[in-house]
């Protein structure tokens, strides 16, 4: 975590500081041992008629970074705030390391939080912001200074201690906020969309830094985001929430490859909905002229359904003459260049729009207007009720 | 670098500059002419010529010090009560919700539409009614204490009501610049209790707004005449008016001039302290190339 604005240091000083930061991280890790467990047990919270959490059950493993992912209003921030002590559940329990903390006030929760809007104290310097919690715990001024210096070093801003929040960039402010959250050696680190106010480049850099720090400190971390790319790239596991409930909690790869529900399938990544019809037993679906096994418990037999297929699973081939109008034939309506991959939009004979991803090199064979055949690989697919 | 900037804007900017100058001159005259007239009145003695005796005689003027002290005491008490009521209310409004905000805003704005004369008339009625009906109750002593000429608490109550709109606006303007709920949560998350979060995080960031509220309340109390006069007390303003009608005329006007200058000086100090905070900020702003 280098900062080009930081004054140059001699090699020796720099090495010493890096050594101090590494020692601080090690001490933190030792203090925390293996990180805390967090459990939400049947937690419910409503704001008037709006139910924010509807019986949430979720376990966070020690030392893991778990991302709470979902659309606005799904309850992810409410869950985080409940763990921080800013919200009280109507029913259910919040348990940290086996201890029920549901009624423990926020200032005694032992959970460091980084807010979306930085929320540094404007009247305090960066070092004083970091040391604020220590001051509240009546730690001596000397210890506070030393700890603040360690943490500023840890977040890569060793020379910014005397600056005020308004003198720092957004990324720097968020690093200071991260250092402040870690100052009290909390059992749990809570990140409430900490990168959403930053520009893309800074966001990418800070994303990696947060992940590095979290791994170094082995601190149990809950990370709220609505950015699926952020969640998939940073988290050990991702919990997808919808309407106050947990839809699925799994490792990013599993979440993407084997979504448990149609909501997860469509929320994480891009998904095609292709009309199909289930067979006699509901375990097979007929779609674009093929019979594919249905993933999961199956569906009702002889039902009109939507088959959920990722764009990269769709296979296109230039149609041979004489196949026009046959099932599975389509016409390219446009292409979208995405870098190494190009997304090709095709319209099936029944009017359904399907997206297919392929390498940009291959995609040159499919200019707009090309007649193509659409194929799907022989593997289980998710089906969902037909949408109008 | 200056050479690279063409001088095109200088021609069209003349008219607005002239216009601004004219407005400034008229405004300055509006304020300065009465003040200058007052100064001339205090230093120009028809018999002795130009003299500073009105100013040198201020401290010795009969009733000046008690009146000034009473005004300052009333101002201090009013400021204390206003801040004690308004600071928690304004913060609660920021932390609470739109319903609470609407209620507090209505309550705090209401005194603007009640003229001081109406307030004084109402108070007079209550103070007359009180002794009649409360004579045999412990509240009678309270009514009496409220009107103690040494320190008329009833004036403090009236001034608190009159100061609410001004002080609330000043505080609210300051609070609008802060994300109060998040700052409170950040403080709580760092181990501070609610009171400590307010005193250690919110109030230090409200310094300018608090100073504004204090200044406005001070100015209102030091300049208020109607209520004090009708209720029969003699703080500074009443003394000035009474004195100017008597032989102490030049002295009381000299006091008015000095109090005006003092008020301006306070305003300048406030502006300067507010300005220093802003100018110290972006000088070393460092946003490029770092994350």
CSV table of N, CA and C in Angstrom, one decimal, chain A residues 137-224:
chain,number,residue,atom,x,y,z
A,137,UNK,N,-11.2,4.6,25.9
A,137,UNK,CA,-10.9,3.5,26.8
A,137,UNK,C,-9.8,4.0,27.9
A,138,UNK,N,-9.5,5.3,27.8
A,138,UNK,CA,-8.5,5.9,28.8
A,138,UNK,C,-7.1,5.3,28.7
A,139,UNK,N,-6.7,4.9,27.5
A,139,UNK,CA,-5.4,4.5,27.2
A,139,UNK,C,-4.4,5.7,27.3
A,140,UNK,N,-3.2,5.5,27.8
A,140,UNK,CA,-2.4,6.7,28.0
A,140,UNK,C,-2.0,7.3,26.7
A,141,UNK,N,-1.7,8.6,26.7
A,141,UNK,CA,-1.4,9.3,25.5
A,141,UNK,C,-0.2,8.7,24.7
A,142,UNK,N,0.7,8.2,25.5
A,142,UNK,CA,1.9,7.7,24.8
A,142,UNK,C,1.5,6.4,24.0
A,143,UNK,N,0.8,5.6,24.7
A,143,UNK,CA,0.3,4.3,24.0
A,143,UNK,C,-0.6,4.6,22.8
A,144,UNK,N,-1.4,5.6,23.0
A,144,UNK,CA,-2.3,6.0,21.9
A,144,UNK,C,-1.5,6.4,20.7
A,145,UNK,N,-0.5,7.3,20.9
A,145,UNK,CA,0.3,7.8,19.8
A,145,UNK,C,1.0,6.6,19.1
A,146,UNK,N,1.5,5.7,19.9
A,146,UNK,CA,2.3,4.6,19.3
A,146,UNK,C,1.3,3.7,18.5
A,147,UNK,N,0.2,3.4,19.1
A,147,UNK,CA,-0.8,2.5,18.4
A,147,UNK,C,-1.3,3.2,17.1
A,148,UNK,N,-1.6,4.5,17.2
A,148,UNK,CA,-2.0,5.2,16.0
A,148,UNK,C,-1.0,5.2,14.9
A,149,UNK,N,0.3,5.4,15.3
A,149,UNK,CA,1.4,5.3,14.3
A,149,UNK,C,1.5,3.9,13.7
A,150,UNK,N,1.3,2.9,14.5
A,150,UNK,CA,1.4,1.5,14.0
A,150,UNK,C,0.3,1.3,12.9
A,151,UNK,N,-0.9,1.8,13.3
A,151,UNK,CA,-2.1,1.5,12.4
A,151,UNK,C,-2.0,2.4,11.1
A,152,UNK,N,-1.5,3.6,11.3
A,152,UNK,CA,-1.3,4.4,10.1
A,152,UNK,C,-0.3,3.8,9.1
A,153,UNK,N,0.7,3.2,9.7
A,153,UNK,CA,1.7,2.5,8.9
A,153,UNK,C,1.1,1.3,8.2
A,154,UNK,N,0.2,0.6,9.0
A,154,UNK,CA,-0.4,-0.6,8.5
A,154,UNK,C,-1.3,-0.3,7.3
A,155,UNK,N,-2.0,0.8,7.3
A,155,UNK,CA,-2.8,1.2,6.2
A,155,UNK,C,-2.1,2.1,5.1
A,156,UNK,N,-0.8,2.2,5.3
A,156,UNK,CA,0.0,2.8,4.3
A,156,UNK,C,0.0,4.3,4.3
A,157,UNK,N,-0.3,4.9,5.4
A,157,UNK,CA,-0.4,6.4,5.5
A,157,UNK,C,0.5,6.9,6.7
A,158,UNK,N,1.7,6.4,6.8
A,158,UNK,CA,2.5,6.8,8.0
A,158,UNK,C,2.8,8.2,8.2
A,159,UNK,N,2.7,9.0,7.1
A,159,UNK,CA,3.1,10.4,7.2
A,159,UNK,C,1.8,11.3,7.1
A,160,UNK,N,0.7,10.8,7.3
A,160,UNK,CA,-0.6,11.6,7.2
A,160,UNK,C,-1.2,11.8,8.6
A,161,UNK,N,-0.6,11.4,9.6
A,161,UNK,CA,-1.2,11.5,10.9
A,161,UNK,C,-1.6,12.9,11.4
A,162,UNK,N,-0.9,13.9,10.9
A,162,UNK,CA,-1.3,15.2,11.4
A,162,UNK,C,-2.2,15.9,10.4
A,163,UNK,N,-2.7,15.2,9.4
A,163,UNK,CA,-3.6,15.9,8.5
A,163,UNK,C,-5.0,15.7,9.0
A,164,UNK,N,-5.9,16.7,8.6
A,164,UNK,CA,-7.3,16.6,8.9
A,164,UNK,C,-8.1,15.9,7.8
A,165,UNK,N,-9.2,15.4,8.1
A,165,UNK,CA,-10.0,14.7,7.1
A,165,UNK,C,-10.2,15.5,5.8
A,166,UNK,N,-10.4,16.8,5.9
A,166,UNK,CA,-10.6,17.6,4.7
A,166,UNK,C,-9.4,17.7,3.9
A,167,UNK,N,-8.2,17.3,4.4
A,167,UNK,CA,-7.0,17.4,3.7
A,167,UNK,C,-6.6,16.1,3.0
A,168,UNK,N,-7.5,15.1,3.1
A,168,UNK,CA,-7.2,13.8,2.6
A,168,UNK,C,-8.2,13.4,1.5
A,169,UNK,N,-7.7,12.6,0.6
A,169,UNK,CA,-8.6,12.1,-0.5
A,169,UNK,C,-9.6,11.1,0.0
A,170,UNK,N,-10.6,10.8,-0.8
A,170,UNK,CA,-11.6,9.8,-0.3
A,170,UNK,C,-10.9,8.5,0.1
A,171,UNK,N,-10.0,8.0,-0.7
A,171,UNK,CA,-9.4,6.7,-0.5
A,171,UNK,C,-8.5,6.8,0.8
A,172,UNK,N,-7.9,7.9,1.0
A,172,UNK,CA,-7.1,8.1,2.2
A,172,UNK,C,-8.0,8.1,3.5
A,173,UNK,N,-9.1,8.8,3.3
A,173,UNK,CA,-10.0,8.9,4.5
A,173,UNK,C,-10.5,7.5,4.8
A,174,UNK,N,-10.8,6.7,3.8
A,174,UNK,CA,-11.3,5.4,4.1
A,174,UNK,C,-10.3,4.5,4.7
A,175,UNK,N,-9.0,4.7,4.4
A,175,UNK,CA,-7.9,4.0,5.0
A,175,UNK,C,-7.8,4.4,6.5
A,176,UNK,N,-8.0,5.7,6.7
A,176,UNK,CA,-7.9,6.1,8.1
A,176,UNK,C,-9.1,5.5,8.9
A,177,UNK,N,-10.2,5.5,8.2
A,177,UNK,CA,-11.4,4.9,8.9
A,177,UNK,C,-11.2,3.5,9.2
A,178,UNK,N,-10.5,2.8,8.3
A,178,UNK,CA,-10.2,1.4,8.5
A,178,UNK,C,-9.2,1.2,9.7
A,179,UNK,N,-8.2,2.1,9.8
A,179,UNK,CA,-7.3,2.1,10.9
A,179,UNK,C,-8.0,2.4,12.2
A,180,UNK,N,-8.9,3.3,12.2
A,180,UNK,CA,-9.7,3.6,13.4
A,180,UNK,C,-10.5,2.4,13.8
A,181,UNK,N,-11.1,1.7,12.8
A,181,UNK,CA,-11.9,0.6,13.2
A,181,UNK,C,-11.1,-0.5,13.8
A,182,UNK,N,-9.8,-0.6,13.4
A,182,UNK,CA,-9.0,-1.7,13.9
A,182,UNK,C,-8.2,-1.3,15.2
A,183,UNK,N,-8.3,0.0,15.6
A,183,UNK,CA,-7.5,0.5,16.7
A,183,UNK,C,-7.8,-0.3,18.0
A,184,UNK,N,-9.1,-0.7,18.2
A,184,UNK,CA,-9.4,-1.3,19.5
A,184,UNK,C,-9.3,-2.8,19.4
A,185,UNK,N,-8.6,-3.3,18.4
A,185,UNK,CA,-8.5,-4.7,18.2
A,185,UNK,C,-9.8,-5.5,18.4
A,186,UNK,N,-10.8,-5.1,17.5
A,186,UNK,CA,-12.1,-5.6,17.7
A,186,UNK,C,-12.2,-7.1,17.3
A,187,UNK,N,-13.2,-7.8,17.8
A,187,UNK,CA,-13.4,-9.2,17.4
A,187,UNK,C,-13.9,-9.3,16.0
A,188,UNK,N,-14.7,-8.3,15.6
A,188,UNK,CA,-15.3,-8.4,14.3
A,188,UNK,C,-15.1,-7.1,13.6
A,189,UNK,N,-14.9,-7.1,12.3
A,189,UNK,CA,-14.7,-5.9,11.5
A,189,UNK,C,-16.0,-5.8,10.6
A,190,UNK,N,-16.6,-4.7,10.6
A,190,UNK,CA,-17.8,-4.5,9.8
A,190,UNK,C,-17.6,-3.4,8.8
A,191,UNK,N,-17.8,-3.8,7.5
A,191,UNK,CA,-17.6,-2.8,6.4
A,191,UNK,C,-18.9,-2.5,5.7
A,192,UNK,N,-19.4,-1.3,5.8
A,192,UNK,CA,-20.7,-1.0,5.3
A,192,UNK,C,-20.4,-0.2,3.9
A,193,UNK,N,-20.4,-1.0,2.9
A,193,UNK,CA,-20.2,-0.4,1.5
A,193,UNK,C,-19.0,0.6,1.6
A,194,UNK,N,-17.9,0.2,2.0
A,194,UNK,CA,-16.8,1.2,2.2
A,194,UNK,C,-16.2,1.7,1.0
A,195,UNK,N,-16.5,1.1,-0.2
A,195,UNK,CA,-15.8,1.5,-1.4
A,195,UNK,C,-16.7,2.2,-2.3
A,196,UNK,N,-18.0,2.3,-2.0
A,196,UNK,CA,-19.0,2.8,-3.0
A,196,UNK,C,-18.8,4.3,-3.3
A,197,UNK,N,-18.2,5.0,-2.4
A,197,UNK,CA,-18.1,6.5,-2.6
A,197,UNK,C,-16.8,6.8,-3.3
A,198,UNK,N,-16.0,5.8,-3.7
A,198,UNK,CA,-14.7,6.0,-4.3
A,198,UNK,C,-14.7,5.8,-5.8
A,199,UNK,N,-13.8,6.4,-6.5
A,199,UNK,CA,-13.8,6.2,-8.0
A,199,UNK,C,-13.2,4.8,-8.3
A,200,UNK,N,-13.4,4.4,-9.5
A,200,UNK,CA,-13.1,3.0,-9.9
A,200,UNK,C,-11.7,2.5,-9.6
A,201,UNK,N,-10.7,3.4,-9.9
A,201,UNK,CA,-9.3,3.0,-9.7
A,201,UNK,C,-9.0,2.8,-8.2
A,202,UNK,N,-9.4,3.8,-7.5
A,202,UNK,CA,-9.1,3.8,-6.0
A,202,UNK,C,-9.8,2.6,-5.4
A,203,UNK,N,-11.1,2.4,-5.9
A,203,UNK,CA,-11.9,1.3,-5.3
A,203,UNK,C,-11.1,-0.1,-5.5
A,204,UNK,N,-10.6,-0.2,-6.7
A,204,UNK,CA,-9.9,-1.5,-7.0
A,204,UNK,C,-8.7,-1.7,-6.1
A,205,UNK,N,-7.9,-0.6,-5.9
A,205,UNK,CA,-6.7,-0.7,-5.1
A,205,UNK,C,-7.1,-0.9,-3.6
A,206,UNK,N,-8.1,-0.2,-3.1
A,206,UNK,CA,-8.5,-0.4,-1.7
A,206,UNK,C,-9.1,-1.7,-1.5
A,207,UNK,N,-9.8,-2.2,-2.5
A,207,UNK,CA,-10.4,-3.6,-2.3
A,207,UNK,C,-9.3,-4.6,-2.0
A,208,UNK,N,-8.2,-4.5,-2.7
A,208,UNK,CA,-7.1,-5.5,-2.5
A,208,UNK,C,-6.4,-5.2,-1.1
A,209,UNK,N,-6.3,-4.0,-0.8
A,209,UNK,CA,-5.7,-3.6,0.5
A,209,UNK,C,-6.5,-4.1,1.7
A,210,UNK,N,-7.8,-4.0,1.6
A,210,UNK,CA,-8.7,-4.5,2.7
A,210,UNK,C,-8.6,-6.0,2.8
A,211,UNK,N,-8.6,-6.6,1.6
A,211,UNK,CA,-8.4,-8.1,1.7
A,211,UNK,C,-7.1,-8.5,2.3
A,212,UNK,N,-6.0,-7.8,1.9
A,212,UNK,CA,-4.7,-8.1,2.4
A,212,UNK,C,-4.7,-8.0,4.0
A,213,UNK,N,-5.2,-6.8,4.4
A,213,UNK,CA,-5.2,-6.6,5.9
A,213,UNK,C,-6.1,-7.6,6.6
A,214,UNK,N,-7.2,-7.9,6.0
A,214,UNK,CA,-8.1,-8.8,6.7
A,214,UNK,C,-7.5,-10.2,6.8
A,215,UNK,N,-6.7,-10.6,5.8
A,215,UNK,CA,-6.0,-11.9,5.9
A,215,UNK,C,-4.9,-11.8,6.9
A,216,UNK,N,-4.2,-10.7,6.8
A,216,UNK,CA,-3.0,-10.5,7.8
A,216,UNK,C,-3.5,-10.6,9.2
A,217,UNK,N,-4.6,-9.9,9.5
A,217,UNK,CA,-5.1,-9.9,10.9
A,217,UNK,C,-6.0,-11.0,11.2
A,218,UNK,N,-6.4,-11.8,10.2
A,218,UNK,CA,-7.3,-13.0,10.4
A,218,UNK,C,-8.5,-12.6,11.3
A,219,UNK,N,-9.1,-11.4,10.9
A,219,UNK,CA,-10.2,-10.9,11.7
A,219,UNK,C,-11.5,-11.3,10.9
A,220,UNK,N,-12.5,-11.7,11.7
A,220,UNK,CA,-13.8,-12.0,11.1
A,220,UNK,C,-14.4,-10.8,10.6
A,221,UNK,N,-14.8,-10.8,9.3
A,221,UNK,CA,-15.2,-9.5,8.7
A,221,UNK,C,-16.5,-9.7,7.9
A,222,UNK,N,-17.5,-8.8,8.2
A,222,UNK,CA,-18.7,-8.8,7.4
A,222,UNK,C,-18.6,-7.5,6.5
A,223,UNK,N,-18.9,-7.8,5.2
A,223,UNK,CA,-18.7,-6.7,4.2
A,223,UNK,C,-20.0,-6.6,3.5
A,224,UNK,N,-20.7,-5.4,3.6
A,224,UNK,CA,-21.9,-5.2,2.9
A,224,UNK,C,-21.6,-4.5,1.6
